[in-house]
XYZ file of C-alpha atoms in Angstrom:
756
model
C 78.554 78.744 121.124
C 76.785 81.482 119.156
C 72.924 81.517 119.841
C 72.475 80.357 116.175
C 75.279 77.748 115.898
C 73.085 74.638 115.854
C 75.146 71.322 115.370
C 73.799 71.107 111.916
C 75.293 74.583 111.086
C 78.732 73.483 112.444
C 78.575 70.242 110.387
C 77.757 72.075 107.238
C 80.876 74.473 107.763
C 83.102 71.457 108.346
C 81.661 69.969 104.975
C 81.979 73.067 102.855
C 85.277 73.808 104.169
C 86.716 70.579 103.352
C 88.950 71.008 106.622
C 89.408 68.541 109.636
C 86.261 68.353 111.812
C 88.229 68.910 115.090
C 90.121 71.957 113.733
C 87.064 73.604 112.454
C 85.020 73.206 115.739
C 88.047 74.370 117.784
C 88.435 77.434 115.443
C 84.789 78.542 115.794
C 85.179 78.103 119.560
C 88.085 80.395 119.467
C 86.575 83.041 117.236
C 83.444 82.859 119.500
C 85.660 83.680 122.381
C 86.890 86.850 120.643
C 90.120 85.443 119.057
C 91.682 87.200 116.077
C 92.790 85.367 113.005
C 96.510 86.351 113.324
C 96.512 85.135 116.892
C 94.557 81.889 116.247
C 96.826 81.108 113.365
C 100.029 81.969 115.299
C 99.645 80.872 118.862
C 96.772 78.293 119.062
C 98.185 75.751 116.358
C 97.722 72.834 118.724
C 93.868 73.432 118.997
C 93.395 74.226 115.468
C 95.491 71.338 113.842
C 97.929 74.041 112.547
C 95.269 75.827 110.365
C 96.668 78.878 108.467
C 95.333 82.217 108.106
C 93.552 81.473 104.844
C 91.701 78.356 106.259
C 90.747 80.208 109.351
C 89.361 83.186 107.492
C 87.484 80.819 105.297
C 85.762 79.308 108.378
C 84.981 82.702 109.580
C 83.385 83.608 106.256
C 81.321 80.428 106.169
C 80.288 81.113 109.866
C 79.010 84.590 108.904
C 77.213 83.481 105.919
C 75.494 80.382 107.578
C 74.652 82.491 110.598
C 72.935 84.967 108.289
C 71.172 82.252 106.403
C 69.986 80.534 109.698
C 68.678 84.085 110.982
C 66.686 84.464 107.625
C 65.203 80.883 107.815
C 63.793 81.842 111.149
C 62.100 84.961 109.594
C 60.856 83.108 106.640
C 59.329 80.133 108.363
C 57.665 82.262 111.050
C 56.098 84.579 108.028
C 54.835 81.296 106.210
C 53.566 79.730 109.518
C 51.502 82.994 110.459
C 49.829 82.639 106.788
C 48.728 79.196 107.777
C 50.618 77.916 104.818
C 53.615 75.952 106.069
C 53.632 72.236 105.438
C 55.973 69.694 106.912
C 57.547 69.401 103.275
C 57.963 72.976 102.843
C 59.677 73.350 106.195
C 61.957 70.550 105.592
C 63.099 72.137 102.266
C 63.546 75.478 104.065
C 65.608 73.938 107.055
C 67.821 71.962 104.639
C 68.488 74.555 102.053
C 72.345 76.006 102.123
C 72.023 78.990 99.615
C 70.572 82.202 100.206
C 69.178 82.127 96.644
C 67.469 78.893 97.233
C 65.793 80.069 100.301
C 64.259 83.311 98.719
C 63.011 81.065 95.889
C 61.269 78.865 98.278
C 59.795 81.930 100.275
C 58.743 83.788 96.876
C 55.236 82.405 96.641
C 54.488 83.382 100.381
C 56.289 86.673 100.479
C 54.126 89.828 100.950
C 53.871 91.330 97.643
C 52.445 94.532 95.984
C 49.043 94.248 93.748
C 49.942 92.218 90.867
C 47.819 91.208 87.806
C 47.327 87.934 89.396
C 46.089 89.312 92.544
C 43.728 91.518 90.539
C 42.654 88.313 88.857
C 41.976 86.516 92.122
C 39.889 89.392 93.336
C 38.006 89.019 90.202
C 37.221 85.435 91.072
C 39.106 83.839 88.412
C 41.298 81.273 90.576
C 38.707 78.369 90.030
C 39.220 78.968 86.184
C 42.890 78.905 86.802
C 42.597 75.606 88.487
C 40.516 74.146 85.693
C 42.942 75.271 83.064
C 45.739 73.534 85.141
C 43.884 70.242 85.589
C 43.942 69.803 81.571
C 40.678 67.540 82.005
C 38.578 69.022 79.362
C 39.091 67.701 75.721
C 35.971 68.913 74.115
C 34.682 72.370 73.214
C 37.037 75.444 73.427
C 38.959 77.403 76.103
C 36.587 80.240 75.557
C 33.341 78.232 76.333
C 34.996 76.774 79.349
C 35.704 80.431 80.448
C 32.305 81.824 79.660
C 30.759 81.067 83.112
C 33.362 83.421 84.705
C 32.393 86.527 82.854
C 31.287 89.109 85.244
C 31.115 92.745 84.145
C 30.602 93.845 87.851
C 33.936 92.414 88.591
C 35.628 93.801 85.619
C 35.633 90.467 83.521
C 33.909 91.844 80.289
C 34.232 88.435 78.224
C 35.634 84.972 77.742
C 38.889 86.355 76.595
C 39.280 88.611 79.782
C 38.530 85.622 81.822
C 41.272 83.603 80.223
C 43.788 86.425 80.450
C 43.225 86.911 84.243
C 43.374 83.365 84.670
C 46.771 83.175 82.711
C 48.198 85.784 84.974
C 47.309 83.689 87.999
C 49.073 80.593 86.525
C 52.097 82.665 85.093
C 52.700 84.096 88.587
C 52.387 80.417 90.027
C 55.060 79.222 87.487
C 57.407 82.189 88.134
C 57.422 81.423 91.746
C 58.066 77.740 91.531
C 61.605 77.131 93.081
C 62.518 74.098 90.861
C 61.499 75.928 87.776
C 63.479 79.043 88.593
C 66.545 76.891 89.521
C 66.349 75.357 85.887
C 66.128 78.850 84.131
C 68.975 80.044 86.533
C 71.187 77.091 86.007
C 70.636 77.020 82.155
C 71.119 80.730 81.656
C 74.112 80.720 83.984
C 75.550 77.786 81.633
C 74.644 79.025 78.168
C 74.117 82.880 78.794
C 76.059 85.372 76.953
C 76.876 88.900 77.759
C 76.422 91.407 74.832
C 77.479 94.742 74.686
C 76.554 97.312 72.134
C 77.510 101.071 71.550
C 74.555 103.201 72.558
C 75.181 105.652 69.721
C 77.715 107.688 67.495
C 79.666 110.080 69.757
C 78.689 108.271 73.007
C 82.432 107.334 73.534
C 84.367 110.317 72.476
C 87.770 109.048 74.008
C 87.341 105.723 72.758
C 87.931 104.009 75.900
C 85.149 101.339 75.304
C 86.140 100.822 71.614
C 86.684 97.047 72.176
C 83.178 96.602 73.297
C 81.159 98.481 70.667
C 79.851 95.041 69.358
C 81.067 92.309 71.764
C 79.711 89.085 73.040
C 81.262 86.569 75.530
C 79.815 83.714 77.534
C 78.574 84.453 81.023
C 80.416 81.602 82.651
C 84.103 82.550 81.298
C 83.995 86.270 81.146
C 87.204 87.537 82.920
C 86.661 90.025 85.757
C 88.505 92.933 84.053
C 86.245 92.758 80.946
C 83.096 92.292 83.103
C 83.924 95.420 85.074
C 84.942 97.394 82.024
C 81.555 96.455 80.362
C 79.747 97.554 83.455
C 81.515 100.964 83.667
C 80.782 101.550 80.060
C 77.070 100.952 80.835
C 77.254 103.040 83.950
C 78.638 105.947 81.768
C 75.939 105.476 79.123
C 78.337 104.505 76.473
C 77.277 100.804 76.206
C 74.100 98.724 76.355
C 74.900 95.562 78.162
C 72.463 92.701 77.857
C 72.435 89.298 79.071
C 71.279 86.886 76.402
C 69.666 83.565 77.531
C 68.623 80.304 75.598
C 65.207 81.573 75.591
C 63.533 79.021 73.044
C 64.980 76.039 75.122
C 64.043 77.520 78.473
C 60.360 78.371 77.262
C 60.222 74.740 75.907
C 61.288 73.243 79.230
C 58.597 75.328 80.913
C 55.882 74.228 78.541
C 57.127 70.535 78.863
C 56.822 70.611 82.686
C 53.441 72.611 82.444
C 51.362 70.589 79.646
C 50.804 67.128 81.083
C 48.123 66.016 78.483
C 46.231 67.011 75.320
C 43.246 69.291 76.327
C 41.299 72.360 75.086
C 43.728 74.485 77.063
C 46.884 73.467 75.643
C 47.304 76.836 73.603
C 46.765 78.799 76.863
C 49.210 76.841 78.848
C 51.804 77.442 75.990
C 51.037 81.153 76.158
C 51.335 80.969 80.125
C 54.741 79.574 79.934
C 56.081 82.023 77.478
C 54.468 84.851 79.439
C 55.795 83.633 82.879
C 59.178 83.419 81.489
C 59.476 86.696 79.586
C 57.573 88.878 81.884
C 58.436 87.534 85.305
C 61.173 84.977 85.370
C 63.663 86.213 82.890
C 63.976 89.869 84.254
C 64.486 88.769 87.884
C 66.936 85.909 86.874
C 69.112 88.379 84.600
C 69.229 90.822 87.617
C 70.262 88.028 89.681
C 72.988 86.549 87.158
C 74.174 89.934 86.438
C 74.815 90.667 90.113
C 76.250 87.221 90.557
C 78.751 88.015 87.533
C 79.513 91.414 89.078
C 80.094 89.755 92.533
C 82.474 87.348 90.863
C 84.354 89.990 89.108
C 84.460 92.060 92.162
C 85.997 89.135 94.014
C 88.522 88.692 91.442
C 89.316 92.264 91.288
C 89.677 92.629 95.113
C 91.806 89.635 95.066
C 94.176 91.306 92.728
C 93.994 94.556 94.697
C 94.739 92.669 97.892
C 97.673 90.744 96.397
C 99.258 94.116 95.127
C 98.999 95.658 98.482
C 100.169 92.809 100.354
C 103.209 93.090 98.290
C 103.512 96.837 98.423
C 103.363 96.763 102.276
C 105.821 93.825 102.673
C 108.344 95.735 100.548
C 111.941 95.739 102.060
C 112.601 98.544 104.461
C 115.503 100.632 104.010
C 115.893 100.178 107.930
C 117.737 102.461 110.442
C 119.177 105.067 108.197
C 118.839 108.900 108.026
C 116.633 109.945 104.812
C 116.144 113.160 102.870
C 112.421 112.986 101.588
C 112.043 114.976 98.430
C 108.314 115.943 97.255
C 109.289 117.195 93.561
C 107.794 120.225 92.004
C 108.503 122.057 88.810
C 107.055 125.502 89.348
C 106.186 125.459 93.115
C 109.569 123.869 94.127
C 110.947 120.863 95.704
C 110.066 120.256 99.331
C 112.818 118.491 101.226
C 112.433 116.983 104.632
C 115.448 115.474 106.803
C 114.352 112.351 108.803
C 116.207 110.562 111.668
C 116.861 106.900 111.778
C 113.740 106.580 113.783
C 111.512 108.379 111.388
C 111.729 111.798 113.309
C 111.415 114.781 111.237
C 114.693 116.960 111.775
C 114.520 119.912 109.411
C 112.707 121.213 106.006
C 113.557 123.399 102.977
C 112.161 124.130 99.648
C 114.489 124.639 96.650
C 113.663 125.823 92.974
C 116.093 123.811 90.772
C 113.780 123.941 87.700
C 112.716 127.618 87.510
C 115.770 129.084 86.171
C 117.539 132.127 87.705
C 119.291 132.768 91.094
C 117.078 130.374 92.990
C 117.961 127.551 90.609
C 121.633 128.199 90.907
C 121.578 128.224 94.720
C 119.320 125.090 94.985
C 122.298 122.501 94.624
C 124.175 124.209 97.410
C 121.101 124.185 99.600
C 120.537 120.570 99.077
C 124.052 119.602 99.851
C 124.026 121.583 103.156
C 121.025 119.797 104.243
C 122.452 116.377 103.273
C 125.672 117.034 105.201
C 124.094 118.905 108.017
C 122.006 115.900 108.876
C 124.117 112.967 107.234
C 121.407 111.768 104.936
C 123.076 109.176 102.802
C 119.759 108.103 101.267
C 117.546 110.500 99.228
C 113.843 109.420 98.650
C 112.420 111.110 95.583
C 108.745 111.127 94.770
C 108.007 109.696 91.294
C 105.278 112.470 90.408
C 105.491 115.199 88.273
C 108.970 116.455 87.954
C 110.325 113.369 89.734
C 112.808 112.385 86.935
C 113.905 115.641 86.474
C 114.491 116.238 90.291
C 116.420 112.856 90.481
C 118.912 113.995 87.729
C 119.264 117.269 89.454
C 120.061 115.519 92.843
C 122.516 113.244 91.364
C 124.263 116.079 89.544
C 124.331 118.311 92.646
C 125.944 115.378 94.921
C 128.249 114.364 92.255
C 129.493 118.071 91.835
C 129.957 118.471 95.583
C 131.818 115.095 96.059
C 128.975 114.019 98.313
C 128.292 110.380 98.464
C 124.530 109.501 98.768
C 122.037 106.858 97.148
C 119.029 108.331 95.302
C 115.786 106.205 95.148
C 112.560 106.750 93.391
C 109.683 106.246 95.571
C 106.199 105.780 94.545
C 104.068 108.660 96.026
C 100.687 107.551 95.373
C 98.468 108.576 98.191
C 101.173 110.975 99.901
C 98.749 114.040 99.296
C 95.995 111.993 100.838
C 98.158 111.354 103.837
C 99.157 115.054 103.976
C 95.564 116.321 104.518
C 94.638 113.404 106.773
C 93.954 113.675 110.556
C 96.966 111.585 111.448
C 99.475 113.900 109.455
C 97.656 116.907 111.211
C 98.374 115.494 114.601
C 101.859 114.433 113.851
C 102.983 117.643 112.197
C 100.226 120.470 113.132
C 102.861 123.219 112.459
C 103.914 122.011 109.108
C 102.649 122.789 105.543
C 100.880 119.903 103.671
C 103.669 119.673 101.154
C 106.451 119.302 103.818
C 104.124 116.331 105.379
C 104.183 114.760 101.957
C 107.973 115.033 101.645
C 108.203 113.336 105.205
C 105.856 110.459 103.925
C 107.869 109.833 100.933
C 110.975 109.691 102.925
C 109.323 107.388 105.606
C 108.155 105.016 103.001
C 111.599 104.226 102.067
C 112.618 103.465 105.695
C 109.568 101.245 106.495
C 106.906 101.117 103.671
C 104.439 99.165 106.122
C 104.519 101.694 108.952
C 103.876 104.651 106.713
C 101.458 103.054 104.169
C 99.022 102.062 106.966
C 98.405 105.492 107.631
C 96.649 105.799 104.172
C 93.382 104.521 103.051
C 94.612 101.541 100.872
C 92.351 102.695 97.996
C 94.470 105.709 97.510
C 97.746 103.927 97.325
C 96.974 103.232 93.532
C 97.461 99.470 93.161
C 93.842 98.343 92.265
C 91.972 97.429 89.415
C 88.627 99.146 89.042
C 88.677 99.865 92.591
C 85.867 102.293 92.637
C 83.399 100.085 90.811
C 83.676 96.992 93.048
C 81.597 96.233 96.134
C 83.085 98.844 98.757
C 82.233 97.134 101.977
C 83.764 93.889 100.435
C 86.755 95.624 99.312
C 87.293 97.263 102.785
C 86.899 93.956 104.512
C 89.829 92.277 102.094
C 92.035 95.335 102.434
C 91.664 95.462 106.028
C 92.393 91.808 106.508
C 95.492 92.215 104.250
C 96.817 94.979 106.369
C 96.084 93.164 109.444
C 97.838 90.005 108.213
C 101.141 92.120 107.001
C 101.371 94.014 110.281
C 101.188 91.313 112.456
C 103.456 88.938 110.257
C 106.209 91.634 110.482
C 105.658 92.655 114.205
C 105.442 96.372 115.549
C 107.724 98.158 117.615
C 105.777 99.192 120.472
C 108.013 102.173 121.492
C 107.901 103.975 118.124
C 104.699 102.726 116.227
C 101.965 105.247 115.478
C 98.473 104.653 116.834
C 97.562 103.867 113.146
C 99.940 100.951 113.077
C 99.032 99.716 116.423
C 95.261 99.634 115.475
C 96.082 96.851 112.971
C 97.910 94.552 115.643
C 95.652 91.703 116.552
C 93.192 92.481 119.396
C 93.606 96.302 119.269
C 91.244 98.991 118.111
C 91.911 102.532 117.117
C 91.006 103.826 120.505
C 93.509 101.281 122.328
C 96.158 102.482 119.717
C 95.581 106.064 120.693
C 95.773 105.076 124.396
C 99.016 103.223 124.154
C 100.623 106.227 122.361
C 99.161 108.700 124.951
C 100.481 106.485 127.756
C 103.934 106.201 125.898
C 103.868 109.999 125.480
C 103.212 110.631 129.241
C 105.178 107.940 130.795
C 108.202 107.317 128.485
C 108.908 104.131 126.661
C 107.314 100.666 127.748
C 110.165 98.751 129.440
C 108.288 95.409 129.032
C 105.265 93.997 127.151
C 103.709 93.505 130.644
C 103.700 96.985 131.335
C 101.013 97.269 128.801
C 98.479 96.409 131.308
C 99.005 99.778 132.892
C 97.150 101.502 129.871
C 94.036 102.752 130.406
C 91.102 100.484 129.332
C 93.627 97.692 128.149
C 92.465 94.418 129.569
C 93.847 90.813 129.632
C 91.926 89.832 126.547
C 93.546 92.572 124.471
C 97.008 91.819 126.082
C 96.714 88.092 125.201
C 95.819 88.732 121.553
C 98.312 91.536 120.874
C 101.262 90.947 123.168
C 103.180 88.391 120.876
C 103.028 90.894 117.807
C 104.529 93.809 119.746
C 108.229 94.326 120.113
C 110.334 95.956 122.551
C 113.823 96.498 121.418
C 116.426 96.964 124.288
C 113.951 96.331 126.911
C 114.153 94.498 130.344
C 113.302 91.031 128.850
C 115.125 90.030 125.756
C 112.001 87.800 124.936
C 109.911 91.054 124.500
C 111.810 91.569 120.965
C 110.716 88.312 119.742
C 107.511 86.676 118.515
C 107.461 84.272 121.602
C 104.249 85.049 123.395
C 104.530 86.009 127.201
C 102.308 82.925 128.165
C 105.237 80.732 126.965
C 108.016 82.531 128.710
C 108.186 80.048 131.426
C 108.972 77.244 128.786
C 112.058 79.417 127.559
C 113.195 80.121 130.910
C 113.151 76.319 131.689
C 115.112 75.745 128.299
C 117.550 78.226 129.536
C 118.002 76.730 133.137
C 118.261 73.036 131.662
C 121.454 74.535 129.333
C 122.839 76.263 132.380
C 122.642 79.883 130.897
C 120.426 82.855 131.234
C 117.376 83.660 129.040
C 119.556 86.705 127.772
C 122.355 84.502 126.759
C 120.082 82.018 125.117
C 118.458 84.768 122.995
C 121.834 86.336 122.038
C 123.959 83.446 121.519
C 121.732 81.763 118.855
C 124.048 78.630 118.441
C 122.851 77.524 122.244
C 119.359 76.699 120.826
C 120.873 73.692 118.782
C 120.984 71.730 122.288
C 117.357 72.118 122.964
C 115.402 68.736 122.699
C 111.721 69.865 121.945
C 109.957 66.654 123.185
C 111.373 67.493 126.675
C 109.020 70.568 126.932
C 105.669 68.978 125.523
C 102.842 69.594 127.948
C 98.996 69.451 127.845
C 98.831 72.977 126.594
C 102.165 73.345 124.566
C 102.630 70.951 121.823
C 105.441 70.549 119.146
C 104.081 73.072 116.803
C 104.441 75.946 119.304
C 107.787 74.533 120.398
C 108.990 74.758 116.710
C 107.874 78.306 116.474
C 109.776 79.167 119.862
C 112.994 77.305 118.582
C 112.839 79.365 115.153
C 112.702 82.578 117.045
C 115.494 81.682 119.265
C 117.645 81.044 116.294
C 116.792 84.358 114.787
C 115.449 86.732 117.497
C 113.879 89.877 116.541
C 114.286 89.115 112.708
C 112.487 91.081 110.042
C 110.834 88.574 107.668
C 111.018 91.138 104.849
C 113.585 90.734 101.981
C 116.636 92.787 101.686
C 116.377 96.223 100.455
C 117.491 96.994 97.085
C 116.668 99.736 94.476
C 116.204 100.040 90.726
C 118.357 102.392 88.610
C 116.778 104.511 85.818
C 118.854 105.624 82.622
C 119.997 109.113 83.027
C 119.264 109.821 79.178
C 115.492 108.388 79.377
C 113.466 110.860 81.341
C 110.399 111.321 78.979
C 108.305 109.189 76.871
C 109.871 110.870 73.673
C 113.438 109.423 74.980
C 112.149 105.866 74.556
C 113.152 103.925 71.442
C 111.942 100.441 70.375
C 114.327 97.897 71.659
C 115.690 99.578 74.469
C 116.464 97.494 77.541
C 115.336 99.150 80.704
C 115.176 98.505 84.365
C 112.030 99.351 86.049
C 109.678 98.860 89.177
C 106.456 97.014 88.948
C 103.691 99.614 90.277
C 100.513 97.594 89.644
C 99.453 94.312 88.494
C 96.036 93.496 86.884
C 94.263 90.433 85.370
C 95.585 91.585 81.990
C 99.371 92.239 82.727
C 101.551 94.337 84.787
C 102.371 98.179 84.909
C 106.004 99.123 85.322
C 107.699 102.386 86.278
C 110.676 102.995 83.871
C 111.191 106.800 84.846
C 109.311 108.658 82.126
C 106.241 109.898 84.213
C 104.044 107.162 82.390
C 103.991 103.592 83.516
C 104.411 101.093 80.677
C 102.080 97.989 80.332
C 103.675 94.392 80.040
C 100.639 92.510 78.495
C 100.373 89.224 80.225
C 101.622 87.470 77.087
C 104.861 89.194 77.521
C 105.476 88.383 81.141
C 107.232 85.213 80.911
C 108.306 82.490 78.341
C 105.669 80.124 80.200
C 102.041 80.494 79.854
C 100.918 82.655 82.891
C 97.109 82.774 83.549
C 97.558 84.957 86.719
C 100.131 87.695 86.264
C 100.957 87.575 89.978
C 102.622 84.118 89.303
C 105.285 86.077 87.159
C 105.674 89.452 89.009
C 104.730 91.410 92.244
C 104.295 94.984 93.144
C 107.701 96.755 93.996
C 109.852 93.888 92.264
C 112.551 95.287 90.188
C 112.495 93.873 86.571
C 114.240 94.314 83.288
C 111.861 95.259 80.309
C 112.481 95.587 76.723
C 110.501 98.556 74.899
C 108.167 97.334 72.133
C 106.445 100.506 71.212
C 105.869 104.101 72.641
C 103.231 106.692 71.766
C 104.037 110.046 73.375
C 100.483 111.570 72.067
C 98.354 108.778 73.682
C 100.816 108.353 76.541
C 100.897 104.524 76.000
C 104.073 102.312 76.426
C 104.170 98.816 75.440
C 106.922 96.706 77.289
C 107.991 93.155 77.418
C 109.737 91.226 80.266
C 110.237 87.943 78.617
C 111.983 89.464 75.453
C 114.256 91.282 77.898
C 115.444 88.032 79.473
C 116.676 84.919 77.348
C 114.492 81.731 77.662
C 115.914 79.585 80.256
C 116.933 76.093 79.178
C 114.516 73.459 79.732
C 115.244 71.314 82.846
C 116.648 67.676 82.495
C 113.786 65.106 81.574
C 112.756 63.227 84.623
C 113.909 59.609 84.847
C 111.264 57.007 83.528
C 109.301 55.410 86.249
C 109.726 58.105 88.716
C 106.606 58.539 90.636
C 104.479 61.279 89.229
C 104.668 64.741 91.105
C 101.213 66.413 91.972
C 100.005 68.837 89.436
C 100.131 72.478 90.321
C 96.776 73.821 91.460
C 95.332 76.165 88.771
C 95.228 79.776 89.688
C 91.390 79.888 89.236
C 90.768 76.879 91.724
C 92.878 79.146 94.498
C 90.634 80.472 97.330
C 89.998 84.292 97.449
C 92.308 84.446 100.342
C 95.096 82.774 98.707
C 94.794 84.904 95.442
C 94.837 87.598 97.811
C 98.400 86.687 98.880
C 97.843 84.991 102.152
C 100.250 82.117 102.822
C 98.629 78.772 102.765
C 99.892 75.701 104.437
C 99.935 72.776 102.006
């Protein structure tokens, strides 16, 4: 157990997660032992009760939050106790609170603070007057008369009004530091507050990017993430003034109602205290807090969209073990060509100039065909950047003229230039020019998107929404989790993977990934998973966590090319012995697994969930869980926006999904937008329910504006509406309603699979 994991903390995690108690406690124990999320989800199902990655990450997040809260409570309690102000009631409230904001509200009156108007008033001896006003016992005379005895010119209290003002500052600060009153203001503003944006001045927005928000209002509780982030960006760029409008009158009325207990000569003073406390002290801090809360909520939603897009991009179907010619297009600078072997090994490079005219353009087709024929590259990967479509047309025509059969595929080249200049690219190809490295990356992306894209910072891949505006540590954590999940879901070839890919395997760090590659380079291919233990500084824990996700094709043990963990090899060996066959036969002859009775192999440590997974592996050993490879076909007569005509039906590839719709590459150098209302004949609150990054779709052109480079597309108008399903028979039991998208957890929205 972690030092701060009290039984109460663990029970809070059980309650807030809503998951079975036993599974939560076992998961916490496994995490404390250094278990990784992919390993626990895959290989410790009996202990966790088959919790999936989403649920385990939820537990992990709650654990981190409440540990931080528990540590902060210790600091707060110690500080208040040292001041001699800790009461049993206050201690109880601090111990029982579950939110960081609630804890800070409770600590606020005791928090060391700079010299305020209230502290100055106390120094001037006005606290007794403040207590007198608060008691509200005087009903005769005037407030000025009651304050007269506190006039003291030596202390800076010139007259009765100055005395009342100082006492009011003391009371206003006390009111502003009352945890219950702050909670009331926070809750009411959160429920009824409105975000308002106004244009700062004429000419502030020359490009008209924020035109929608020049005079705009939307409730705080319901503002979508993309609009929140857009307004904040407008504020940051000094185009918009963003304000949170609160129900001020209602709030001040409630503060007055709580402060004024009876009729007294101080009623007017107390009314002013309530207004001052709210306007000067409470409202500004609550606005900052709620703006941050709204920003955090918007960040989380935007990050979830980014994570979902990244997951879909990483899990795009691989072209597999086929030779590829990678092409990095260029109009004036020439097209860089890189021939790549079935395993991703660089073979040869060339630069051709098909778009410059003259002798170089005339010879470009012949050079291309020679390279294709020399290395038998039947798959041509062409980057979709500047000159991409022109190059695709040239390549197809050159191949057709030479009678060479090869398939051309447009590949999203976002981030290829980042890779070209990266440390890993320099390590892989120290002698090559940056542009050739880019062509290699484009070709490898087609062979195996996951293996190549992990080498690039996810933020450079171009599938995010306001990615530079959101909380960067939160973004990195979410994206790293997505990459880790995808890598371990697919599995990694131990004898060909880069250190970058290996570093995302459960239990491995970058240094361990590098050590594995170094050992492989010096000693040759790993014959077995067990031989990993010969790698320097590679211990039993790293082996336990990583081994099941690493594959060895054609190794000594056929189980090394499956997701069966080495700790369970003995079970498979017993299964094979009971069937009277070898392990190699059991793995290669998939029909044999039909004769296995799982219940015979249940033990204290291996239950039915693990045995089911083993059986699934024996039925499809070494399978790649990604979908079958397929490509989109762009029209030859549509190369630029000017070629688009309203009503055209085209094929395209989804390049990005945002809260307001999806962007689709239709081969004209500018992605078109399919607004969320045009995604489906059914209502879609979340565009990810309709399409995903990398998906090939049919679209109809609604409009095209070459000057503004804007294309409006529709998916639903390109496909006829499907006939409604046959009505259900009466008296059938009702099916459970689908869970609304906004009720999904952040990890679910990020695309992690959830066991229902």
